[in-house]
PDB file of C-alpha atoms in Angstrom:
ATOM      1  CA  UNK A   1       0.000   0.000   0.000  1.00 85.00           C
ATOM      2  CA  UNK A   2       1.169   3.635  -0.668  1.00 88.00           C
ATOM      3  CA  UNK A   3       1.463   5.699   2.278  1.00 93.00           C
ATOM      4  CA  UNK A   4       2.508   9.411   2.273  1.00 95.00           C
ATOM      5  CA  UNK A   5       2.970  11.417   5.731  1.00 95.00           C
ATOM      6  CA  UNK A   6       3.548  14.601   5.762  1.00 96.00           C
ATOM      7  CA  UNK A   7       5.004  16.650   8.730  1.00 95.00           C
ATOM      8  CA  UNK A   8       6.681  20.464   9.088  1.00 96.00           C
ATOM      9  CA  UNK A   9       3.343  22.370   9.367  1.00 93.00           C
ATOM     10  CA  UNK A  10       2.480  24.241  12.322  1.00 96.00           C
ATOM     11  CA  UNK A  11       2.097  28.132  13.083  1.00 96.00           C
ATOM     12  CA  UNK A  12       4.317  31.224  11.261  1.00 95.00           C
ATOM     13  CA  UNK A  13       4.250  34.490  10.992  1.00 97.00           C
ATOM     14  CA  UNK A  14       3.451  37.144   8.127  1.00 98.00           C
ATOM     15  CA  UNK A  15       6.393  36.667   6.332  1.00 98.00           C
ATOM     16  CA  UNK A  16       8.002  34.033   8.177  1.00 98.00           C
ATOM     17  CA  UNK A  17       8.809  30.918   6.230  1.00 98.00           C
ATOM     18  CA  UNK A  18       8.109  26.595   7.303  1.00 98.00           C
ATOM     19  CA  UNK A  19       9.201  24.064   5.423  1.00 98.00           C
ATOM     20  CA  UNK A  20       7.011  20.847   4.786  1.00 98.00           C
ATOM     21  CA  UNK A  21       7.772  17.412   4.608  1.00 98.00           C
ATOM     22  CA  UNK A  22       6.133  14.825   2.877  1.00 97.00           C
ATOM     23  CA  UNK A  23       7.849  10.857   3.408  1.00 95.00           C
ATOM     24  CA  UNK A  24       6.433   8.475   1.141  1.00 91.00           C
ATOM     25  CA  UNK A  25       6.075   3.717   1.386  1.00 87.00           C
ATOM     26  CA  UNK A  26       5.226   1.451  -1.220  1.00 86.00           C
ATOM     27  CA  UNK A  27       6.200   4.134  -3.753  1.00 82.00           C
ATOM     28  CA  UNK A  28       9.195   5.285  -5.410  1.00 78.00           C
ATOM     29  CA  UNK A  29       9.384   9.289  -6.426  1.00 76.00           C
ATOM     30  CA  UNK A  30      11.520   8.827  -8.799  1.00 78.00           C
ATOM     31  CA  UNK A  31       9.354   6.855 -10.939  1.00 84.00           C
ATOM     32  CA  UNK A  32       6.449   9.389 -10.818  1.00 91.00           C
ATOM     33  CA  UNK A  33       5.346  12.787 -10.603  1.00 94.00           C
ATOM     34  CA  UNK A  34       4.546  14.528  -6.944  1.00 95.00           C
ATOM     35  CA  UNK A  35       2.626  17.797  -6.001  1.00 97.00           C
ATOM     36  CA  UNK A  36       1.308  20.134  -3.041  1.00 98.00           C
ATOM     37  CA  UNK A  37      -2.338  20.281  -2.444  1.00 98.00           C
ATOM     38  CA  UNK A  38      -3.707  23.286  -0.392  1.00 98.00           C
ATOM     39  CA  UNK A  39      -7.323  23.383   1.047  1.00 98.00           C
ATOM     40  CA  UNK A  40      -8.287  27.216   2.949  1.00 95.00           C
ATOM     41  CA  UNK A  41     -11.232  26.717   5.346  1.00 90.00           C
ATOM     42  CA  UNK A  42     -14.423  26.292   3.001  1.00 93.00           C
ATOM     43  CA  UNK A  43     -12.762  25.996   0.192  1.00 95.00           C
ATOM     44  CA  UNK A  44     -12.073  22.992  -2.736  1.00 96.00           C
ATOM     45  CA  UNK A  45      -8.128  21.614  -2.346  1.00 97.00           C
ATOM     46  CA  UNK A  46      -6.274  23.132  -4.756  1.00 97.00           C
ATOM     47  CA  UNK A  47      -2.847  22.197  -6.540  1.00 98.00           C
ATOM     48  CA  UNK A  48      -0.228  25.025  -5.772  1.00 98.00           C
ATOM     49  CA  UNK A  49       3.328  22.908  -6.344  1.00 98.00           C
ATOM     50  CA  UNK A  50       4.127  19.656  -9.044  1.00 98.00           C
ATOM     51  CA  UNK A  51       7.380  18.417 -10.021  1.00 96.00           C
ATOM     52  CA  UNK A  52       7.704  15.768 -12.664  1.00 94.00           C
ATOM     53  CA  UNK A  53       9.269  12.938 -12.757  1.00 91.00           C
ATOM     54  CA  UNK A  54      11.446  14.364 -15.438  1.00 91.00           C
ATOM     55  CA  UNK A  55      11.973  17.332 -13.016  1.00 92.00           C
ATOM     56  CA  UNK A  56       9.578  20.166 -14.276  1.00 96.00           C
ATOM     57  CA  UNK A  57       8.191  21.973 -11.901  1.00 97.00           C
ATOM     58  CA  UNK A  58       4.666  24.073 -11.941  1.00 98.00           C
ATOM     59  CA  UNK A  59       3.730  26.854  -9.619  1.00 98.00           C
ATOM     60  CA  UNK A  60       0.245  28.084  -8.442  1.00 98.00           C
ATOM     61  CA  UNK A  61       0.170  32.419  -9.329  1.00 98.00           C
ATOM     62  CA  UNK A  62      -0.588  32.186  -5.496  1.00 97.00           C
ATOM     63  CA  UNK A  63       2.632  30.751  -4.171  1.00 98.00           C
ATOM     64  CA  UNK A  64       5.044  31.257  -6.960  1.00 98.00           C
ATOM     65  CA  UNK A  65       8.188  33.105  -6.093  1.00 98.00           C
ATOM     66  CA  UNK A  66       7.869  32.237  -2.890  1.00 98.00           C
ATOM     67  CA  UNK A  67       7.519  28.389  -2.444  1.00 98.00           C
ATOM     68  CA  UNK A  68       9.767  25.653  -3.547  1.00 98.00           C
ATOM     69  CA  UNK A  69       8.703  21.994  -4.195  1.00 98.00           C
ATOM     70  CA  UNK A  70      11.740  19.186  -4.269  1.00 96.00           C
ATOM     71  CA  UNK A  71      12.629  16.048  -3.370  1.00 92.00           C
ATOM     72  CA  UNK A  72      14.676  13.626  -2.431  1.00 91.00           C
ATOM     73  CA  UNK A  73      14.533  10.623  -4.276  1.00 86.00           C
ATOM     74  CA  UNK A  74      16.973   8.593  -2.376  1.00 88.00           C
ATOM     75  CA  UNK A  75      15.272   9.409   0.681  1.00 90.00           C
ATOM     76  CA  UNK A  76      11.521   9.190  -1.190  1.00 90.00           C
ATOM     77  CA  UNK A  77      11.180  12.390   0.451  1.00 93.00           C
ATOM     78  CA  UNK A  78       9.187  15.749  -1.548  1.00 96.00           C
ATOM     79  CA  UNK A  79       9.268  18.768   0.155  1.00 97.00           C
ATOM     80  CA  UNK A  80       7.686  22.751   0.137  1.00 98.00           C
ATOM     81  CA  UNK A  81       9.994  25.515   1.160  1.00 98.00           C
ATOM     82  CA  UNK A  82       7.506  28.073   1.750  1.00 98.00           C
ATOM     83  CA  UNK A  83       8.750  31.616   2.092  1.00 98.00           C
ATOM     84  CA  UNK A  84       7.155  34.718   2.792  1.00 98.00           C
ATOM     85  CA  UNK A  85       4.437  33.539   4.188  1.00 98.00           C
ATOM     86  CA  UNK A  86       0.783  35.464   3.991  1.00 98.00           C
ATOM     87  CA  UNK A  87      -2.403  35.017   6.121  1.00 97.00           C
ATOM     88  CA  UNK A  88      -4.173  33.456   2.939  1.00 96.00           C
ATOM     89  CA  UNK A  89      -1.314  30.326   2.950  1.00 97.00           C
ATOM     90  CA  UNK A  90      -3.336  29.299   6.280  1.00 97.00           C
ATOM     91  CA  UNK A  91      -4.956  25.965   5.906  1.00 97.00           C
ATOM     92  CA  UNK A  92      -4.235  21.951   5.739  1.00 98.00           C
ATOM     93  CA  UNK A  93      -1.560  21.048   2.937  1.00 98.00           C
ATOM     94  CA  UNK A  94      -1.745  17.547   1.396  1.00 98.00           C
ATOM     95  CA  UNK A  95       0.924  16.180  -0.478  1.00 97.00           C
ATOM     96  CA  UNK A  96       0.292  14.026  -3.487  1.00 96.00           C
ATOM     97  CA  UNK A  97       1.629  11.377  -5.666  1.00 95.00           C
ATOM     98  CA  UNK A  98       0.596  10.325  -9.252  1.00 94.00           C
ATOM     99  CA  UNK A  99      -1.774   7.984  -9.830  1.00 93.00           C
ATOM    100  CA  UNK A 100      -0.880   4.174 -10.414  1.00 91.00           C
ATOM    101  CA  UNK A 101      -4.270   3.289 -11.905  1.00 90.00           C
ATOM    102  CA  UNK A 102      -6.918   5.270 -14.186  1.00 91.00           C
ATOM    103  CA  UNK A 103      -8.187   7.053 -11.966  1.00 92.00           C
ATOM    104  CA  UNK A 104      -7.475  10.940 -10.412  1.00 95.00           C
ATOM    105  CA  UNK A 105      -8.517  12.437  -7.290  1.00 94.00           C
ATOM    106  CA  UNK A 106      -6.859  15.265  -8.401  1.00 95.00           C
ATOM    107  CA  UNK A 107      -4.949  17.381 -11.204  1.00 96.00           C
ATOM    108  CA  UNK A 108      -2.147  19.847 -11.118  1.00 96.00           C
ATOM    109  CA  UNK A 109       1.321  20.981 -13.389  1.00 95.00           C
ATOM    110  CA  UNK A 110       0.511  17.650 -15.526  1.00 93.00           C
ATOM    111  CA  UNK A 111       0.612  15.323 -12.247  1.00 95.00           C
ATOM    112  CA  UNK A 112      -3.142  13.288 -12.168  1.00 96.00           C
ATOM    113  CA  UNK A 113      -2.790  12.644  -8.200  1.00 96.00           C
ATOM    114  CA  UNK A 114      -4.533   9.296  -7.153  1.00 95.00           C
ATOM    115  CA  UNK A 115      -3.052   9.455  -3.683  1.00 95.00           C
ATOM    116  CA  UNK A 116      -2.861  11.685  -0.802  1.00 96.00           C
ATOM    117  CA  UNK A 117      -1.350  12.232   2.681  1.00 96.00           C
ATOM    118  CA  UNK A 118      -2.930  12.576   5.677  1.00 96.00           C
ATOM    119  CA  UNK A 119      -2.552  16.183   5.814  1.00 97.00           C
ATOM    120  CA  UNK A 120      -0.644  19.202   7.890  1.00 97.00           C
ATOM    121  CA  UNK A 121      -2.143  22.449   9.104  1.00 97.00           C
ATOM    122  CA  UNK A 122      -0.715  25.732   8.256  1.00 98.00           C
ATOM    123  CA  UNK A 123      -2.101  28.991  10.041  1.00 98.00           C
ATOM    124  CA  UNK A 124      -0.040  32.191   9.406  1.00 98.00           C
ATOM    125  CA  UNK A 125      -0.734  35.010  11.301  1.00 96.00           C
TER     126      UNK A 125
END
């Protein structure tokens, strides 16, 4: 079974920056493509961060400039550097991995997502 768990999320500040952490079983990064999901209070999860298996990487408007999506493939590790944080980056962040079958429970940067982690909370104040 794939199993993503993400950690890293917690409170900041305007400004401030947190970096999250997504560690990933029963799936190798390197053979797939991996984004950042982002869900405000009320609001549909949206996909803000992808990187490719080939190593593209897409941006949200929203984040871009200020977050960075990587990973480590040795340690089947993805992460988000996220920088300059704003009171609208508040909310749970899921990470995602591409999907293995025909089915998507999500889309973002060219990554169909048919997995997702538990979630981490955000709030920025």
């Amino acid at each position: 079974d794939v199993q993503l768990v993400e950690s890293g999320g917690g409170s900041g500040q305007t400004g401030g920056s947190l970096t999250l952490s997504c560690a990933a079983s029963g799936y190798t990064y390197s053979s797939y493509c991996m984004a950042w999901f982002h869900q405000s209070p009320g609001k549909e999860r949206e996909g803000i961060a992808a990187i490719g298996k080939d190593g593209v990487i897409s941006y949200a408007d929203s984040v871009k400039g200020r977050f960075t999506i990587s990973k480590d493939s040795a340690k089947n590790t993805l992460f988000l550097q996220m920088n300059n944080l704003k009171p609208d980056d508040t909310g749970m962040y899921y990470c995602a991995a591409e999907s293995t079958g025909p089915l998507w429970l999500g889309y973002f940067g060219n990554c169909g997502v048919g997995y997702w982690g538990q979630g981490t909370q955000v709030t920025v104040s």
